[in-house]
Amino acid sequence: MPPRDKSPRKVAGPLTFQAMLFRLSEFWARQGCVIALPYDVEVGAGTMCPETFLRVLGPEPWRVAYVQPSRRPADGRYGENPNRLLKHTQMQVILKPPPERIQDVYLESLGALGIDIRHHDIRFEEDNWEAPTLGAWGIGWQVMLDGLEITQFTYFQQSGGVDLEPISVELTYGLERIAAFLQNVEDVYEVRWNETVTYGDMRRTEELEFSVYDFESAGAATCRKLLDLYEAEAARLLDEYPRNRSEEQDKAPKRDVAMISSITLSQQRFPLRKVYDLCLKCSHLFNILDARGAISVTERVALIARVRKLACEVSAIYLERQPAAEASA
Amino acid sequence: MGERVQAALSEARLLPANDEPPIRESALGTYSTPRRLVIHVPVLLAQQPDKIEEIVGPPVKVAVDAEGDYTRAAESFAQKNSVPLKDLTRVITPKGEYLALRKTTRGRPAREILPEILPQAILGLTFPKSMYWTEKSAPRFVRPIRWVLAVLGEGKQAKPVDFEILGVKSGDFTFGHRAKSARPLRVAGFMDYTKKLAQAHVEIDPARRRASFIREAQALVEKASLKIVQDEWLADWIANSTEWPRPMLGGFEERFLHLPREILITVMRDHQKYFAVEDGQGNLRPHFVAVLNMDSDARGLIRQGHERVLTARFRDAEFFWNADQKKTLLERGLLLHTITFQSGLGSYANKVARMAKVARVIFEALQEKKLVAPHEWENVFSAVDLCKADLTTQMVQEFPELQGVVGGLYAKAQGRSDEVATAIYDHYLPLGPEGQSPRTLVGALVSLADKLDSVVAGFAVEHQPTSSGDPFALRRQGNGIIKVLLEFKISISLWSLIQKFHEYLAGHAEEGILTEVPWSRTLPAVHEFFRERLEYYLENIRCFRYDTVRAVLAAAASWDNPLDATERVEALESLRGGEDFEAVCAAAKRIRNILTKSATVADWRPGEVDTSLLKEPQEIELDQAYRGIAGEVARYREERQYRQALEAISTLRPAVDRFFDKVLVMAEDREIRQNRLRLLKKLDELFAGIADFAEIAQKQ
């Protein structure tokens, strides 16, 4: 192997983990993205946050970027594996509609991290993405940097079972991998979070504890019960949502304006995002059950369908309320 | 896309018309890279040829009056086609003499036509998965179209062809390799295009890319007296995912070589798309060839990156290997009850228990025929007992494609016998009808037990394939069963095996597992399923004639021993085309027709042929011919010498021919009729022990 290394990134000093977050946030803020906060419910990916899942629906343009810790119970390795994390950090970017130069803009964002694409092997490899629990899929690439997968690049086509118009582009950076690459360390726990604190200092214990729970302590029966409860609560709320009965409304526009506006009002007050949170809870519990190997092939299909049903109903209501929200804005 | 463009150009009459079809086909060049699809039309007409049509008008007797002047009908015909009356001519048709005119449509220049036909030809292309990006109702493509280059002509004559696709205006420019040039490159014709792109590090021809990196990669490793582990799939994949491939030799720490070859290659090939490298003896060496999508790695940064990633991947694998060894496969077997197999079918522990039973039934059948010795059961049992334990390992969770393989490797590492380890390693085989079967008989028995359980238990909980799908891949399992039975020459009645398994299942239903199974529906469905699988296998994989296969499967002799049925098919197929045999088949069909259609119940009296009632010399001859071979045929059949049996049957041909020539089966006299029918029935039964000849399609 050659002596390592005379890389230009040494000149500026390798970026710390937090400096990377700053650089990417600044870069995308300059592209007109709102820099949102991480979501506070467990998610398997940044895609599942409402800032993506809901905002890609409907016609309004939207640009957002945020850091999102994402939990995948099955990937837990008790903090022992140098590359594998139960909770990893994504930088999630949504551009709706996608700019025509989006691939170039993305490559420029790598430049912002000090990666000079003239000296690296960057590939866009076909990789179409699908999230069955969200009724979402898209067409895209995984971006490889010298053989390392660093970003998922997706043109969304559907979310919550709804065809998107316009479509969005989603960029999901795997930050730990990029950090280990930039800092040239073999073990993710050795990544410097800042000048004095390592990634291991920040996260190792958490990895261990969650791994123990997800693989050993989680009671499968309790998790199933919780999933049922969250689902039932979501279903109860959905039942209470006052649906548009457009025909009846058309028939009685003059007779009962008060009734219609009260429907609209209670539609606007409907706790849709809570229903969605409950749906996310179900999805996470599904992942825990899956990590325990407690789900069979057929049951998996049925459970995915249950979560997807919630997600699809949420998107339908979100879209139904859209015109009213616009009018009131 | 090449075909679509070719079709569009040809329809627009822009291709040289007098070319022979093969020349025209080879004339169009198609190329591609991950960022572009290219079509080169080397010969194109600058202008469509003029089109001359003859338009037939009204009959002369209507259009011309007695004085020879044009009538109103002629005038309106001329008017409609906007020609003066003097241009009208006459044609003779079978229906009489008609007015006609020649109409010439001037050919239009290619420059004008191309913008009309190219967008459709491009957007009409279909992909397995495509997308929209401008609006939902817009045509779809594999990825968003960002630029369109369309140039007509070469060199100084080259001119852009202007059109628009989904908001993108075509032009005479393209872009080079991403890292090489961001600015558009203006091109004048195809020669200039390939030249400029090569300067900008794009080779448009995948075949040339493939050949070049393979050649260079071989040169790279030969210097170190090594060779590349050949891999056609990988080479194609790389050729199609690069624009400017250059191989690079990388290395990894030698210590990883203690990991099994299968795991190292899976990591390199499936996950990193690297070629593995081996020495002259076929041992892996601590090197790999990655193919970059760029020219050079002057700073060595890229190699460093690839080596880092591979090291991380190998470390993962090493970590899994070490972590997995903390529990033996035997201990892991105890965890299988926590892993659900399929709903209604319990856990993998339940599955393994069922597999042990099926394996035992097959083993006993083989033991009866002295094909296995009693002590070999121990190996079969251990292999069944351990074969699913690797599902609890991190290695299989990480590399699901290595299930079974990992179990086999671990079994060996944990001191199990080669017999057991190999059987575990192979027990998912064959993966497809063309795939390799297990290498050993023990492996074959485990494979059969696994698949039979999946099929029979699967049908019991209504997991069977339907016309719309086969979510549990039971057809594949069924094909695997047939293939293994045939390749290992396991002569066994599948049906009695399934019935024994059914008795066991029905007697061992546990709570929530295989309770309340409608067996009276399930078993016939399983039976039919295997008949279909055998038919599929013999027709599509072994490529026997469909009617040969059908004749055997329809025979009175059951097909449920697939090996036996296959031997009959082979024998039958080997005689097909022989004149005597085809004639006997025709006679068999005739006999069947007489027995089932002409004869009524009243004509039928069972019993032996009464020789005293045989009057005609031809029927006496046939009866004697039958008696002459019946015993022989029965003996051959008993010994499964089907070819000899069929050859004996073929000797009946002259007697059969003469019989049908001269003898009326449905004779007036009832007793004679009944007797003749009994003779035919004997022949029918003789044939049916091997195949139903009536199914053989007759030559026209």
CSV table of N, CA, C and O in Angstrom, one decimal, chain A residues 107 117-120, chain B residues 35-36 175-183 185 196-202 243-244 293-296:
chain,number,residue,atom,x,y,z
A,107,LEU,N,-22.7,17.9,-6.6
A,107,LEU,CA,-21.3,17.7,-6.6
A,107,LEU,C,-20.6,18.9,-6.0
A,107,LEU,O,-19.5,18.8,-5.3
A,117,ILE,N,-13.7,16.7,-6.9
A,117,ILE,CA,-14.1,15.6,-7.7
A,117,ILE,C,-13.2,15.3,-8.9
A,117,ILE,O,-13.2,14.2,-9.5
A,118,ARG,N,-12.2,16.2,-9.1
A,118,ARG,CA,-11.3,15.8,-10.2
A,118,ARG,C,-10.2,14.8,-9.7
A,118,ARG,O,-9.6,14.2,-10.5
A,119,HIS,N,-10.2,14.6,-8.4
A,119,HIS,CA,-9.2,13.7,-7.8
A,119,HIS,C,-9.8,12.5,-7.2
A,119,HIS,O,-9.2,11.7,-6.5
A,120,HIS,N,-11.1,12.3,-7.4
A,120,HIS,CA,-11.8,11.2,-6.8
A,120,HIS,C,-12.7,10.5,-7.8
A,120,HIS,O,-13.2,11.2,-8.8
B,35,ARG,N,-24.6,8.1,-18.9
B,35,ARG,CA,-25.2,9.4,-19.0
B,35,ARG,C,-25.7,9.7,-20.4
B,35,ARG,O,-26.3,10.8,-20.6
B,36,ARG,N,-25.6,8.8,-21.3
B,36,ARG,CA,-26.1,9.1,-22.7
B,36,ARG,C,-26.4,7.9,-23.5
B,36,ARG,O,-25.9,6.8,-23.3
B,175,PHE,N,-21.8,17.0,-23.6
B,175,PHE,CA,-20.9,17.2,-22.4
B,175,PHE,C,-20.0,16.0,-22.2
B,175,PHE,O,-20.4,14.9,-22.5
B,176,GLY,N,-18.8,16.3,-21.8
B,176,GLY,CA,-17.8,15.3,-21.6
B,176,GLY,C,-17.9,14.6,-20.2
B,176,GLY,O,-19.0,14.8,-19.5
B,177,HIS,N,-16.9,14.0,-19.8
B,177,HIS,CA,-16.9,13.4,-18.4
B,177,HIS,C,-17.1,14.4,-17.4
B,177,HIS,O,-16.5,15.5,-17.5
B,178,ARG,N,-17.8,14.1,-16.3
B,178,ARG,CA,-18.2,15.1,-15.3
B,178,ARG,C,-17.0,15.8,-14.7
B,178,ARG,O,-17.0,17.0,-14.5
B,179,ALA,N,-15.9,15.0,-14.4
B,179,ALA,CA,-14.8,15.6,-13.7
B,179,ALA,C,-13.9,16.3,-14.7
B,179,ALA,O,-12.9,16.9,-14.4
B,180,LYS,N,-14.1,16.1,-16.0
B,180,LYS,CA,-13.2,16.6,-17.0
B,180,LYS,C,-13.6,17.9,-17.6
B,180,LYS,O,-12.8,18.8,-17.9
B,181,SER,N,-14.9,18.0,-17.9
B,181,SER,CA,-15.3,19.3,-18.6
B,181,SER,C,-16.7,19.6,-18.2
B,181,SER,O,-17.6,18.8,-18.3
B,182,ALA,N,-16.9,20.8,-17.8
B,182,ALA,CA,-18.2,21.2,-17.4
B,182,ALA,C,-18.9,21.9,-18.5
B,182,ALA,O,-20.1,22.0,-18.6
B,183,ARG,N,-18.1,22.5,-19.5
B,183,ARG,CA,-18.6,23.3,-20.6
B,183,ARG,C,-19.1,22.4,-21.7
B,183,ARG,O,-18.6,21.4,-22.0
B,185,LEU,N,-19.6,20.9,-25.3
B,185,LEU,CA,-18.6,20.7,-26.5
B,185,LEU,C,-19.5,20.7,-27.7
B,185,LEU,O,-20.4,20.0,-27.9
B,196,LYS,N,-14.2,14.3,-30.0
B,196,LYS,CA,-14.2,15.3,-28.9
B,196,LYS,C,-14.5,14.6,-27.6
B,196,LYS,O,-14.0,15.0,-26.5
B,197,LEU,N,-15.4,13.6,-27.6
B,197,LEU,CA,-15.8,12.9,-26.4
B,197,LEU,C,-14.6,12.1,-25.8
B,197,LEU,O,-14.3,12.1,-24.6
B,198,ALA,N,-13.8,11.5,-26.8
B,198,ALA,CA,-12.6,10.8,-26.3
B,198,ALA,C,-11.7,11.8,-25.6
B,198,ALA,O,-11.1,11.4,-24.6
B,199,GLN,N,-11.5,13.0,-26.2
B,199,GLN,CA,-10.7,14.0,-25.5
B,199,GLN,C,-11.2,14.4,-24.2
B,199,GLN,O,-10.5,14.7,-23.3
B,200,ALA,N,-12.5,14.3,-24.1
B,200,ALA,CA,-13.2,14.7,-22.8
B,200,ALA,C,-13.5,13.4,-21.9
B,200,ALA,O,-14.3,13.4,-21.1
B,201,HIS,N,-12.7,12.3,-22.2
B,201,HIS,CA,-12.8,11.1,-21.4
B,201,HIS,C,-14.1,10.4,-21.4
B,201,HIS,O,-14.6,10.1,-20.3
B,202,VAL,N,-14.7,10.3,-22.6
B,202,VAL,CA,-15.9,9.4,-22.7
B,202,VAL,C,-15.7,8.5,-23.9
B,202,VAL,O,-15.5,9.0,-25.0
B,243,GLU,N,-17.9,5.6,-18.0
B,243,GLU,CA,-17.7,6.2,-19.3
B,243,GLU,C,-16.2,6.2,-19.8
B,243,GLU,O,-15.9,6.3,-21.0
B,244,TRP,N,-15.4,6.0,-18.8
B,244,TRP,CA,-13.9,6.0,-19.1
B,244,TRP,C,-13.2,5.1,-18.2
B,244,TRP,O,-12.5,5.5,-17.2
B,293,ASN,N,-13.7,5.2,-12.9
B,293,ASN,CA,-14.4,5.8,-14.0
B,293,ASN,C,-13.6,7.1,-14.4
B,293,ASN,O,-14.1,8.1,-14.6
B,294,MET,N,-12.3,7.0,-14.3
B,294,MET,CA,-11.4,8.1,-14.7
B,294,MET,C,-10.0,7.6,-15.0
B,294,MET,O,-9.7,6.5,-14.8
B,295,ASP,N,-9.3,8.5,-15.6
B,295,ASP,CA,-8.0,8.2,-16.2
B,295,ASP,C,-6.9,7.8,-15.2
B,295,ASP,O,-6.3,6.8,-15.2
B,296,SER,N,-6.7,8.7,-14.2
B,296,SER,CA,-5.6,8.5,-13.4
B,296,SER,C,-5.9,8.7,-11.9
B,296,SER,O,-6.9,9.3,-11.6
